[in-house]
Coordinates of C-alpha atoms in Angstrom, one line a residue:
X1 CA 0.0 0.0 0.0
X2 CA 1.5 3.5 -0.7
X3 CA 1.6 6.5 1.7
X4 CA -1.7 8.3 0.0
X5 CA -3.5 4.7 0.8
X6 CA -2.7 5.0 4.1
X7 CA -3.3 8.9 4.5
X8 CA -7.2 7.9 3.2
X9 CA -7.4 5.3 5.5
X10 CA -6.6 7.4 8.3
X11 CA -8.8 10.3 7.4
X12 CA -12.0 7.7 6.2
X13 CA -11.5 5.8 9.6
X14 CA -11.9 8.7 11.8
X15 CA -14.9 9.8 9.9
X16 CA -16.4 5.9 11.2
X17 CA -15.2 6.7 14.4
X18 CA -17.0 9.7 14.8
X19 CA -20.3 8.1 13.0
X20 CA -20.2 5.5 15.5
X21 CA -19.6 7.7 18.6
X22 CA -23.0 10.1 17.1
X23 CA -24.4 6.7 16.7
X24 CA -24.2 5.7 20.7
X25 CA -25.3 9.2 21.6
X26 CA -28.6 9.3 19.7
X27 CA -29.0 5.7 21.3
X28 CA -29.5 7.4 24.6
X29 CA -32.2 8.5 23.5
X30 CA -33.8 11.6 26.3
X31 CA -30.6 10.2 28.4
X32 CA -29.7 7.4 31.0
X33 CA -31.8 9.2 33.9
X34 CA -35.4 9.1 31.5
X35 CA -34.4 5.0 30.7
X36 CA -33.9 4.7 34.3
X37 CA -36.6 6.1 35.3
X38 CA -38.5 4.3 32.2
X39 CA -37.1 0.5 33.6
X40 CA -38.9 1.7 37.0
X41 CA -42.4 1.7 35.3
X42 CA -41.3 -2.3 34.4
X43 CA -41.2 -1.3 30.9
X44 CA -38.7 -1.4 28.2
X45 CA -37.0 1.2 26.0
X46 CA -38.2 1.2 22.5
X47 CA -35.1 -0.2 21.4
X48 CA -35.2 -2.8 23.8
X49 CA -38.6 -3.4 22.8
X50 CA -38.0 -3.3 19.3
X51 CA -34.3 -5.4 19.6
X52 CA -36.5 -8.0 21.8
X53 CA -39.2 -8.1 18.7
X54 CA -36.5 -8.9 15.8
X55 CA -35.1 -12.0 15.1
X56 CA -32.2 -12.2 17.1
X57 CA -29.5 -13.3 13.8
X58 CA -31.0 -11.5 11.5
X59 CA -29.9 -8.4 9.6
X60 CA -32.0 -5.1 10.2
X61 CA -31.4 -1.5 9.1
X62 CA -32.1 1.8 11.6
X63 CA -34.1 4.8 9.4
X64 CA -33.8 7.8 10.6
X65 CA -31.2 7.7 13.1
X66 CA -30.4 11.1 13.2
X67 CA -33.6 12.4 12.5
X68 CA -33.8 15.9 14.7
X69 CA -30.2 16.1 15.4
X70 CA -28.9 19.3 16.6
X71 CA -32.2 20.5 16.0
X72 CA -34.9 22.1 18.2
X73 CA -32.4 22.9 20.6
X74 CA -34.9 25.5 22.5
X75 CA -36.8 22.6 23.8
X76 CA -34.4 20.1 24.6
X77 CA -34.0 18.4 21.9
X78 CA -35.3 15.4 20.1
X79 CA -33.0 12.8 19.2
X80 CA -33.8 10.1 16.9
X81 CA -37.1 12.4 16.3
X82 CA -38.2 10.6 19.4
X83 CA -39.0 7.4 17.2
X84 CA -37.4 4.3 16.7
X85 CA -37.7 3.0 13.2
X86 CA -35.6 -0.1 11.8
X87 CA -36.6 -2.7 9.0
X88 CA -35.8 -6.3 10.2
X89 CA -37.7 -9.7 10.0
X90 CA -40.1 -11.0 12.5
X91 CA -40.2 -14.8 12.5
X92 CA -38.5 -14.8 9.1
X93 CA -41.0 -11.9 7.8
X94 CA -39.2 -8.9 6.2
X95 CA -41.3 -6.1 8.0
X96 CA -41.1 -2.6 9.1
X97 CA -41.3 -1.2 12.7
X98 CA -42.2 1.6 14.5
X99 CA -41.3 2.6 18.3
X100 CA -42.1 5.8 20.2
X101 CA -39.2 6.6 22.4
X102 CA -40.8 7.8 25.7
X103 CA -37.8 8.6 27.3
X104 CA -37.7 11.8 24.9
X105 CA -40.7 14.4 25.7
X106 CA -42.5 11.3 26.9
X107 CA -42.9 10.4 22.9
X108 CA -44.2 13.6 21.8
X109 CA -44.5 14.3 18.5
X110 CA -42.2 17.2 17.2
X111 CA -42.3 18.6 13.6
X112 CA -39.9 16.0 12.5
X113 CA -41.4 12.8 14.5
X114 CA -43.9 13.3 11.9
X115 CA -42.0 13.0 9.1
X116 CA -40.2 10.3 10.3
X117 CA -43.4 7.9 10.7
X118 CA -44.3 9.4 6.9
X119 CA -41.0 8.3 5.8
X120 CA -41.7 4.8 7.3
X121 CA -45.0 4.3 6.4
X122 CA -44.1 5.2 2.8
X123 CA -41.4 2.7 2.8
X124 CA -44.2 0.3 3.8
X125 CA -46.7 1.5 1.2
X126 CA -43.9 1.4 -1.8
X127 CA -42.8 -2.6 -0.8
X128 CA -46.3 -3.7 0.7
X129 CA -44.3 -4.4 3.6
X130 CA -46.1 -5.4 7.3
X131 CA -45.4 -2.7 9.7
X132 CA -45.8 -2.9 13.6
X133 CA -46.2 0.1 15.5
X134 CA -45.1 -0.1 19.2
X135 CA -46.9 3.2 20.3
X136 CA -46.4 5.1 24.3
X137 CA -46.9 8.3 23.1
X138 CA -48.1 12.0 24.9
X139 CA -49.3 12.9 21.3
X140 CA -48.4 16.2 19.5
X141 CA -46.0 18.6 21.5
X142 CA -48.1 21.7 22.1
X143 CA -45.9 23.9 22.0
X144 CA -44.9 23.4 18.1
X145 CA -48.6 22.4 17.8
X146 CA -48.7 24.2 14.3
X147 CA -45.7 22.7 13.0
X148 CA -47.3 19.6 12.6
X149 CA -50.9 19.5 12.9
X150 CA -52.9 20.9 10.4
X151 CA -51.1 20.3 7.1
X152 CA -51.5 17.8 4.2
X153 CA -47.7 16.0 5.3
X154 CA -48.4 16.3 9.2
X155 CA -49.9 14.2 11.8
X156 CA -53.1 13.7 10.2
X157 CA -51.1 12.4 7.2
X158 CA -50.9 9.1 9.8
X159 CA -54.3 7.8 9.5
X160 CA -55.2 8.3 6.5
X161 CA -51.7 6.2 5.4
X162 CA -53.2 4.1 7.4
X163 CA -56.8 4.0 6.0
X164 CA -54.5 3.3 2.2
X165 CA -52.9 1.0 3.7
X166 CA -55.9 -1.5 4.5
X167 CA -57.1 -1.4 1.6
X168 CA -54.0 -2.2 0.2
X169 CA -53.7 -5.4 1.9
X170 CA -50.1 -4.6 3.8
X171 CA -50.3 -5.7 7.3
X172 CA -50.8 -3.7 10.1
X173 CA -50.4 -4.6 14.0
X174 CA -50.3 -2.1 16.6
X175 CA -49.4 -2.5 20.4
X176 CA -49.9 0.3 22.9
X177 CA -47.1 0.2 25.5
X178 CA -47.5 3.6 27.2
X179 CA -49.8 6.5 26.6
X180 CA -52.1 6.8 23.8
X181 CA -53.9 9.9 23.4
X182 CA -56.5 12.0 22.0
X183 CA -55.8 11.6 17.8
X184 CA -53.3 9.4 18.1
X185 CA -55.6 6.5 19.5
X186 CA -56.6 6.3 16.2
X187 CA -53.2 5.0 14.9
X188 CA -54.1 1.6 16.5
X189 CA -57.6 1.1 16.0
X190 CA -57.0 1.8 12.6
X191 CA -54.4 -0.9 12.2
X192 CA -55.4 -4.4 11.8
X193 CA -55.1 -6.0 15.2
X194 CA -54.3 -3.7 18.4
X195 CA -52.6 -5.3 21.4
X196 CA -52.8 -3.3 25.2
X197 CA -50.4 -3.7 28.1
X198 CA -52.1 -4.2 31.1
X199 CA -51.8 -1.3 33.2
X200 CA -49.1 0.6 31.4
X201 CA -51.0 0.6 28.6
X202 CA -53.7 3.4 28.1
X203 CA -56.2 4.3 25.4
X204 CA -58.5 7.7 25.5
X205 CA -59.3 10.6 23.1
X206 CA -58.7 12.8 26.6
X207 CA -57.3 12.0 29.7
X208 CA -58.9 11.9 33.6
X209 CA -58.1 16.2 34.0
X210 CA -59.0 17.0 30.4
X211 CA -62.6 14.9 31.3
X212 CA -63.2 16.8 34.5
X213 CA -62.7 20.1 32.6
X214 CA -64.8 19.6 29.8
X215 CA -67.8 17.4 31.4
X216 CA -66.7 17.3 35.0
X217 CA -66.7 13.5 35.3
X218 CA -64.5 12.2 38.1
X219 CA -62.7 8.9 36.8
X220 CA -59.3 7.9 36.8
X221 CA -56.7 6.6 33.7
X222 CA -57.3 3.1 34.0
X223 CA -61.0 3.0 34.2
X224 CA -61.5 5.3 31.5
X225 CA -58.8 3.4 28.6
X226 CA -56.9 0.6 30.2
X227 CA -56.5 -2.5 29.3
X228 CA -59.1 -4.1 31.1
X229 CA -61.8 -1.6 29.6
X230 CA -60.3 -1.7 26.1
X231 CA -60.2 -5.7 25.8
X232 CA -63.6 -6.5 28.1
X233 CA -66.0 -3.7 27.6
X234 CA -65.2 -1.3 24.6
X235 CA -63.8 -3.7 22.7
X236 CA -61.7 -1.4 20.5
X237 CA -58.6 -3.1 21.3
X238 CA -58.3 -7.4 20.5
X239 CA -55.3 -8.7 22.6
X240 CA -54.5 -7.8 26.5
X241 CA -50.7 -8.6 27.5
X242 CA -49.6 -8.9 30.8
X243 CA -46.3 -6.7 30.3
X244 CA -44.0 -5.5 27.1
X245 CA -42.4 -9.1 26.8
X246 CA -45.6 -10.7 26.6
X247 CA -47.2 -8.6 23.6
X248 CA -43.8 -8.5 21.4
X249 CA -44.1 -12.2 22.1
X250 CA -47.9 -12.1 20.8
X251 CA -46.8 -9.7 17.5
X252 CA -44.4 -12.6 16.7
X253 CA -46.8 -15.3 17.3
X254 CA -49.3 -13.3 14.4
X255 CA -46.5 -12.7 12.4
X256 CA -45.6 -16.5 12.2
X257 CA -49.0 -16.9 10.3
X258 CA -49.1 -14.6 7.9
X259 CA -49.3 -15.9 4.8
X260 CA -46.3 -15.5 1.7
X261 CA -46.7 -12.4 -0.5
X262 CA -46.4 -12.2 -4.4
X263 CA -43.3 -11.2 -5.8
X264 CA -41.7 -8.5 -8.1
X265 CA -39.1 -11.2 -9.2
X266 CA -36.2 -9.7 -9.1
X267 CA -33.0 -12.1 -9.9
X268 CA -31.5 -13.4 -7.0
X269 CA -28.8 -16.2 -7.3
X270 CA -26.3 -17.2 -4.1
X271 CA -25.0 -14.7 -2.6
X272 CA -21.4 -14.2 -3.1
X273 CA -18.5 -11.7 -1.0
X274 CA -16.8 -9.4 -3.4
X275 CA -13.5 -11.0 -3.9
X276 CA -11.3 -7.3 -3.1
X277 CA -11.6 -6.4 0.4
X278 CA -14.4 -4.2 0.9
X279 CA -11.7 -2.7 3.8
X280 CA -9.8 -0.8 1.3
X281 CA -12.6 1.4 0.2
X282 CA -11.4 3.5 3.4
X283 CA -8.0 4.2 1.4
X284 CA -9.4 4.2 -2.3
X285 CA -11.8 6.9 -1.0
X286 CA -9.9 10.4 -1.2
X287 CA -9.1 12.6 2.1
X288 CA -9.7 15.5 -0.3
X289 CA -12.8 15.6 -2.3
X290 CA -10.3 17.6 -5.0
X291 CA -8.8 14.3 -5.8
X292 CA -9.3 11.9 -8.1
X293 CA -10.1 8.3 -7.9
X294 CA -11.5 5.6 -9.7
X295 CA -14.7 4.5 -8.9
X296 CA -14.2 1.0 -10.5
X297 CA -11.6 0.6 -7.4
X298 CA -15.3 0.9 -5.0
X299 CA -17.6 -0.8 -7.3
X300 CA -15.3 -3.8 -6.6
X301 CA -15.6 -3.7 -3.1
X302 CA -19.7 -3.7 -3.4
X303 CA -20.3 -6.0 -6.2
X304 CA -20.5 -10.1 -5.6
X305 CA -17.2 -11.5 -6.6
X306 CA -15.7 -8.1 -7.7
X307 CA -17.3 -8.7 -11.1
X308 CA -19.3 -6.5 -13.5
X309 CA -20.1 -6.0 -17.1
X310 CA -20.1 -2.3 -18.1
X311 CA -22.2 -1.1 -20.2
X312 CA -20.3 1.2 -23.5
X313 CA -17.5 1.5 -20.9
X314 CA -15.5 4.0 -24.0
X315 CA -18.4 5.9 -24.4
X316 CA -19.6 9.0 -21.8
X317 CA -16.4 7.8 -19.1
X318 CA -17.6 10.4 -16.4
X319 CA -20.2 7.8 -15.8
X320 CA -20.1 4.2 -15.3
X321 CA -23.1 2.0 -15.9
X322 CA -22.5 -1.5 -15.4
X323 CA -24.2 -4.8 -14.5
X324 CA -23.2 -6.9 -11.4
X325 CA -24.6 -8.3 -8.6
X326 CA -24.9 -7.4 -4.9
X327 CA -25.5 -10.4 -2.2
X328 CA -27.4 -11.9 -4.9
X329 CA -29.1 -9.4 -7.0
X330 CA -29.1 -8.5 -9.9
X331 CA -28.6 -4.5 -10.2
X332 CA -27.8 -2.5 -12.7
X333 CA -25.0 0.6 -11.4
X334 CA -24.8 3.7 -12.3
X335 CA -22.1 5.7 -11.0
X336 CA -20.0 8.9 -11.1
X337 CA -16.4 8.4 -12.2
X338 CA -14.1 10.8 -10.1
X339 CA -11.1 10.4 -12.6
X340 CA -9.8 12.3 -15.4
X341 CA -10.8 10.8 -18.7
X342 CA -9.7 11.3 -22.2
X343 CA -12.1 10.7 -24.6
X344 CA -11.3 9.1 -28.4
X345 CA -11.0 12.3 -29.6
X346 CA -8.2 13.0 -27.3
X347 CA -10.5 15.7 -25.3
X348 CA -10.3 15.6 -21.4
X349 CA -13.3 15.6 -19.2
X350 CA -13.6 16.1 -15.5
X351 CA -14.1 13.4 -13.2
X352 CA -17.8 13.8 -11.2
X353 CA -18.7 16.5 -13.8
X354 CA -22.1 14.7 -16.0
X355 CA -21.3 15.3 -19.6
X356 CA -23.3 15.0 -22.6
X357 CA -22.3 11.8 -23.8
X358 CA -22.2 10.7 -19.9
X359 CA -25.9 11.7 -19.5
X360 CA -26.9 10.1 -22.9
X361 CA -25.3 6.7 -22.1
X362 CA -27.3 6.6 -18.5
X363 CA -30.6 7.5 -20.0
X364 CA -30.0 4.2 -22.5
X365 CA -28.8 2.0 -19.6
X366 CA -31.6 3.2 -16.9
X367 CA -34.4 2.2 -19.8
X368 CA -32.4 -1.4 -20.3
X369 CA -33.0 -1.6 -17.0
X370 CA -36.7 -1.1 -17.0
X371 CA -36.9 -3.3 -19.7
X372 CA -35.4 -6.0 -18.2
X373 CA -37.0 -5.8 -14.5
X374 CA -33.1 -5.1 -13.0
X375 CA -33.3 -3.0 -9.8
X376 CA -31.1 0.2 -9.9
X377 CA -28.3 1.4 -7.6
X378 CA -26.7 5.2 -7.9
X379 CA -23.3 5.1 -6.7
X380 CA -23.0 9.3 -6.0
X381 CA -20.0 11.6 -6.1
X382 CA -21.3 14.3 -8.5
X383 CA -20.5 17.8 -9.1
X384 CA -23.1 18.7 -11.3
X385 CA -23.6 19.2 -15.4
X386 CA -20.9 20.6 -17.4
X387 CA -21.0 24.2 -17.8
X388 CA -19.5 26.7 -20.8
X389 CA -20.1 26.9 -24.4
X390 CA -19.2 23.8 -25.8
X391 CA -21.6 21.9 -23.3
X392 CA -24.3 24.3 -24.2
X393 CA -24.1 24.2 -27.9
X394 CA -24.1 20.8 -27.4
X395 CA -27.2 20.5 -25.8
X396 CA -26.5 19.7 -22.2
X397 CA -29.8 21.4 -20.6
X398 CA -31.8 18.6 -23.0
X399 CA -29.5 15.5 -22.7
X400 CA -29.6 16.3 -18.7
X401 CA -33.5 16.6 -19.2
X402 CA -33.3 13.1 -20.6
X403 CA -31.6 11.5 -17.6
X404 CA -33.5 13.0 -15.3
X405 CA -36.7 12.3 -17.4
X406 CA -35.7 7.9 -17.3
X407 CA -34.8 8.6 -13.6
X408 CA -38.1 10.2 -12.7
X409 CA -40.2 7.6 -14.9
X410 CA -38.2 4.1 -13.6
X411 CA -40.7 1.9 -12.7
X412 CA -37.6 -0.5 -11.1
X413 CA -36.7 0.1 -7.5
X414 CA -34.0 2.7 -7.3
X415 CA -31.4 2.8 -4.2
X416 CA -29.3 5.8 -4.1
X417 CA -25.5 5.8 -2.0
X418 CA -24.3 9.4 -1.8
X419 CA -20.5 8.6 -1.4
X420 CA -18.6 12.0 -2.0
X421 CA -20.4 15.1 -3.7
X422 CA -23.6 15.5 -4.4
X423 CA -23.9 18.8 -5.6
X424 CA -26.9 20.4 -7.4
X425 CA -28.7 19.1 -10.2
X426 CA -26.2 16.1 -10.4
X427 CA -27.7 15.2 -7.1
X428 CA -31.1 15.5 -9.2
X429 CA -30.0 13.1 -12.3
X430 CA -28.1 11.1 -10.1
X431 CA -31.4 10.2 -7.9
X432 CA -31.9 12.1 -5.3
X433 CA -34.4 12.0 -2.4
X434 CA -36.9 14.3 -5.0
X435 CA -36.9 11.0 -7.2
X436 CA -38.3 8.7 -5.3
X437 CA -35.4 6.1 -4.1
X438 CA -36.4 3.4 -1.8
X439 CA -33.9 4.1 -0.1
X440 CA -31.0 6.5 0.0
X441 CA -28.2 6.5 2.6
X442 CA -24.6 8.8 3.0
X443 CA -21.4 7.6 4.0
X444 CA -19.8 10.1 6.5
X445 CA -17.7 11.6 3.2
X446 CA -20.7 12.9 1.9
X447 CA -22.0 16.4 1.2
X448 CA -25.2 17.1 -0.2
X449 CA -25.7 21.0 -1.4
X450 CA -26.5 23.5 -4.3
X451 CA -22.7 23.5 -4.5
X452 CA -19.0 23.1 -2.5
X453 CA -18.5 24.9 0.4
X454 CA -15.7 27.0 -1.4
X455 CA -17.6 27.4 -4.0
X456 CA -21.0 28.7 -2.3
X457 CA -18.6 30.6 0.1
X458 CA -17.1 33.1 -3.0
X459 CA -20.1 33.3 -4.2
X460 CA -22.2 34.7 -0.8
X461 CA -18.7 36.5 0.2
X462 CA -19.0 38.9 -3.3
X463 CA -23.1 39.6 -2.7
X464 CA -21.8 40.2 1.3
X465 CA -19.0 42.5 0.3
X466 CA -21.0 44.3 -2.4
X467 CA -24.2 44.9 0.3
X468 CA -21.6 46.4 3.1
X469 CA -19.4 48.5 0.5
X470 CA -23.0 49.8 -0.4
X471 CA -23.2 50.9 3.5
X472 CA -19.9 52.8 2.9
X473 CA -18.0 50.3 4.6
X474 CA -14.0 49.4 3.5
X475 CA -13.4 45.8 3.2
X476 CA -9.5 45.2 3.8
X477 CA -8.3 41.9 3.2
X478 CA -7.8 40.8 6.9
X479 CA -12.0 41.9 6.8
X480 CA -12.3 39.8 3.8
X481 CA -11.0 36.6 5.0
X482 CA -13.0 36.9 8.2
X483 CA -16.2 37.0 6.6
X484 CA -15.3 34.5 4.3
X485 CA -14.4 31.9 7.0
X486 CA -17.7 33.1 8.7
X487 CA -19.5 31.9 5.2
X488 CA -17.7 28.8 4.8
X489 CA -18.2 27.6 8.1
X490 CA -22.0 28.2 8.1
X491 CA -22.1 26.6 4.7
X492 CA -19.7 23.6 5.5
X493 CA -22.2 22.5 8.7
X494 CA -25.3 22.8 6.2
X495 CA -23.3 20.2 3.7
X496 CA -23.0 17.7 6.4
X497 CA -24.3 13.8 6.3
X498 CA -25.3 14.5 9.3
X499 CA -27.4 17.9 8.6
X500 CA -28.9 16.0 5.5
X501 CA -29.6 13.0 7.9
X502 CA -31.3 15.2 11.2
X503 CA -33.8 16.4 8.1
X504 CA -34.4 12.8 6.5
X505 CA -32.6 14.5 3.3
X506 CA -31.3 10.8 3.7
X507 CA -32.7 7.6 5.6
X508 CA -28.8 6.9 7.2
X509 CA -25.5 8.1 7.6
X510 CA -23.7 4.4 7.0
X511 CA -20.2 2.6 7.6
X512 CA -19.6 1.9 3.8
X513 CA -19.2 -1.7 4.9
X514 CA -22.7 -1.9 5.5
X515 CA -23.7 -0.9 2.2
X516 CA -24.5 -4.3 0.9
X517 CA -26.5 -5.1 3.4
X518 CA -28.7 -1.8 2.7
X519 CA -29.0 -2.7 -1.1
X520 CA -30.1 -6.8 -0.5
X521 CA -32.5 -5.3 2.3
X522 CA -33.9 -2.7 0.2
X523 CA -34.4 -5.3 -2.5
X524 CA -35.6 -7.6 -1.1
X525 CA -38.5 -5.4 0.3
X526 CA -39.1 -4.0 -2.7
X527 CA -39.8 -7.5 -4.1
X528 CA -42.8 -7.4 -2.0
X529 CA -44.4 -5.2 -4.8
X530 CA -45.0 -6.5 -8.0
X531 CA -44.6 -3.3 -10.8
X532 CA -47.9 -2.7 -11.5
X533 CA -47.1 -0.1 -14.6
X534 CA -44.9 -0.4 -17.3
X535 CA -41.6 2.3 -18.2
X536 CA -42.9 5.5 -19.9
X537 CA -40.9 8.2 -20.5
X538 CA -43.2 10.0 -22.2
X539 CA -41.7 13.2 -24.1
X540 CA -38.4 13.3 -25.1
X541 CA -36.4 16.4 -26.9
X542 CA -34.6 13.6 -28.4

């Protein structure tokens, strides 16, 4: 290995570190005191509850771990968005699930809790995958009340997701574990079956003081929406448990019967491990998002025994599309190439840059794709379109139109990794969350944003400079410097994984290693829908 491997390494391992560090501090969830205090009540975190619920050797996925992070720091925060979500398999059943963290705001929904159970229920309603919800829950927090109550993607958004879903035929089980108040005690009658904890568990559209107040009743929790008055005399609820163990243990029991599902069928063969260590991708990858690197060198590390077939690999180089497999599946790649290429007529093109002969090649492969029922995977680390004359008397706005235009219209499950850059409309061609992945996930070298920090920073520092020289004011160089490092840092911490991540921009922030089993997950839920329309893509300025 040479001294630039091991520079990468370095630099590409300390980014995992610090993932996994984030990782363990989200975990806490509203902090060791609240799960203290939680275990008192004899009830388990949602984690525990939902670690307790998967099967024990199998693979599962968190989304949404950072969801909130950093964020609504005026109220304490809300880490993981105060909700637990991981895909998994319940006695061997691929299924989604849903925990409210009580030990943060006692499971109050905050603006982005909301968005967090739309993300999962989407990722349900796209693969016609079962989801569980394990609900102890306050209900909306008050005081952002009109952050997430009244509007067509807020709370409401939840029943009626969960209305479609029934009549969908995807599987719905609800357990109530804690709290579950005013409209949320719809979310689990509106599911399938419904489960109650005895004496933990509590069911009402108001509580005992809100009663009192409004028709000055005198009556206390448990007689008004326990357990015992849920399962014996209202009926709304079908299954009483005696604690949390015993109604995870009931979920699995009524998961064991469900019945198989049809299938999409997508190839799968056995798997295989990519013959190159997936281990060097932390010294292929570049310290500096300057450099250049081959992206074959990664593709390697991801694909089943290292091997693919690329598709007109001399033609349109800043892109790579390519056949392989991944644990299995077929995929079809498509991928930014981050090195310098020369084309046949001796012309050099920019590595990440999407040229027209780049874009034009990826339109033809994405439809191949759809034509031949091959799930696709966008391998990112893109600077955008190529700019200037040439590009534009070429036609660059309408061959980019074109890629976008297959992307948009793929009728095959897309899965998005953002590796490096993932700059403006390259993020857009190259899938981005606006296009509808099934999943999409950031190594901690990402950056999603309009454009580079540098960049974006010269560009804000001239319209700064011009607005205070306006005011009269003398902009030495020392002055200069200072605002732009001002600039750049603000911009730098919007470019983050992890900012993209606390605003579901993305479902993860990932250890690359883990990619694979992201893709083969993702597949294999989307082969719980069959595609029910064929590819279109309608228009074209060919």
């Amino acid at each position: 290995m040479d001294l630039n491997f091991n520079k990468n390494e370095d630099h590409n391992k300390l980014l995992l570190s610090d993932l996994k560090k984030r990782l363990a501090r989200v975990k806490l969830g509203g902090g060791e005191k609240r799960i203290e205090k939680h275990h008192s009540k004899g009830k388990m975190t949602a984690r525990e509850r939902i670690d307790y619920l998967l099967d024990a050797k199998a693979s599962s996925v968190e989304i949404g771990a950072f969801a909130g992070d950093d964020m609504y720091k005026e109220h304490g925060g809300c880490p993981s968005g105060g909700v637990v979500v991981k895909i998994g398999y319940v006695k061997g059943k691929q299924c989604i699930v849903v925990a409210n963290d009580a030990t943060v705001k006692a499971g109050a929904w905050f603006p982005i809790t909301g968005k967090k159970n739309l993300r999962a229920q989407e990722i349900a309603i796209e693969n016609r995958l079962p989801i569980i919800y394990l609900v102890d829950s306050a209900g909306v927090y008050l005081p952002m009340q009109d952050e997430i109550f009244p509007d067509k993607e807020h709370f409401g958004r939840i029943f009626r997701n969960n209305a479609v879903m029934s009549s969908m035929g995807i599987t719905q089980i609800a357990a109530v574990m804690g709290s579950c108040v005013a409209g949320g005690a719809y979310l689990p009658i509106m599911s399938d079956e419904a489960l109650i904890v005895d004496k933990t568990g509590s069911i009402f559209l108001a509580g005992s003081y809100l009663v009192k107040a409004a028709i000055g009743e005198t009556i206390d929790n448990e007689t008004l929406g326990g357990a015992t008055t849920h399962c014996e005399i209202s009926g709304v609820t079908d299954y009483k448990a005696k604690d949390d163990k015993d109604a995870l243990e009931t979920i699995q029991r009524l998961m064991d019967k469900i019945g198989d599902y049809d299938k999409a069928g997508f190839n799968r063969v056995t798997a295989k491990k990519p013959s190159e260590k997936p281990e060097d991708i932390f010294g292929i990858l570049p310290r500096s998002r300057a450099d250049q690197y081959d992206m074959r060198e990664i593709i390697k590390r991801l694909v089943d025994t290292s091997e693919f077939d690329e598709y007109k690999e001399g033609y349109g180089q800043t892109i790579i599309t390519a056949y392989a497999r991944i644990d299995g599946w077929a995929v079809g790649i498509v991928a930014n190439q981050r090195k310098l290429v020369k084309t046949k007529k001796g012309e050099m093109q920019f590595g990440g840059v999407i040229y027209n002969d780049s874009a034009d090649k990826a339109t033809r492969f994405i439809a191949n794709c759809n034509q031949k029922k091959i799930p696709l995977v966008f391998l990112q680390d893109v600077t955008g379109f190529m700019v200037g004359s040439k590009s534009e008397h070429g036609g660059i706005i309408k061959d980019g139109a074109k890629m976008v235009n297959a992307v948009s219209n793929s009728v095959v499950p897309k899965f998005t990794i953002v590796i490096g850059n993932s700059y403006g409309a390259g993020n857009y061609a190259m899938c981005g969350k606006a296009y509808d992945p099934r999943l999409i996930v950031a190594w901690p070298s990402a950056e999603l944003a309009v454009m580079s920090g540098n960049s974006a920073a010269k560009v804000l520092l001239q319209i700064e400079k011009a607005s205070l020289e306006k005011q009269g004011e003398k902009i030495t160089p020392e002055k200069e410097k200072e605002l732009f490092d001002k600039i750049k840092n603000r911009y730098d911490n919007q470019v983050s994984p992890y900012y993209a991540a606390a605003r579901i921009w993305t479902d993860a922030v990932i250890n690359p290693l883990d990619t694979r089993t992201w893709i083969s997950m993702g597949i294999e839920a989307a082969n719980h829908a069959p595609i029910e329309r064929p590819f279109n893509m309608g228009v074209l300025q060919v």
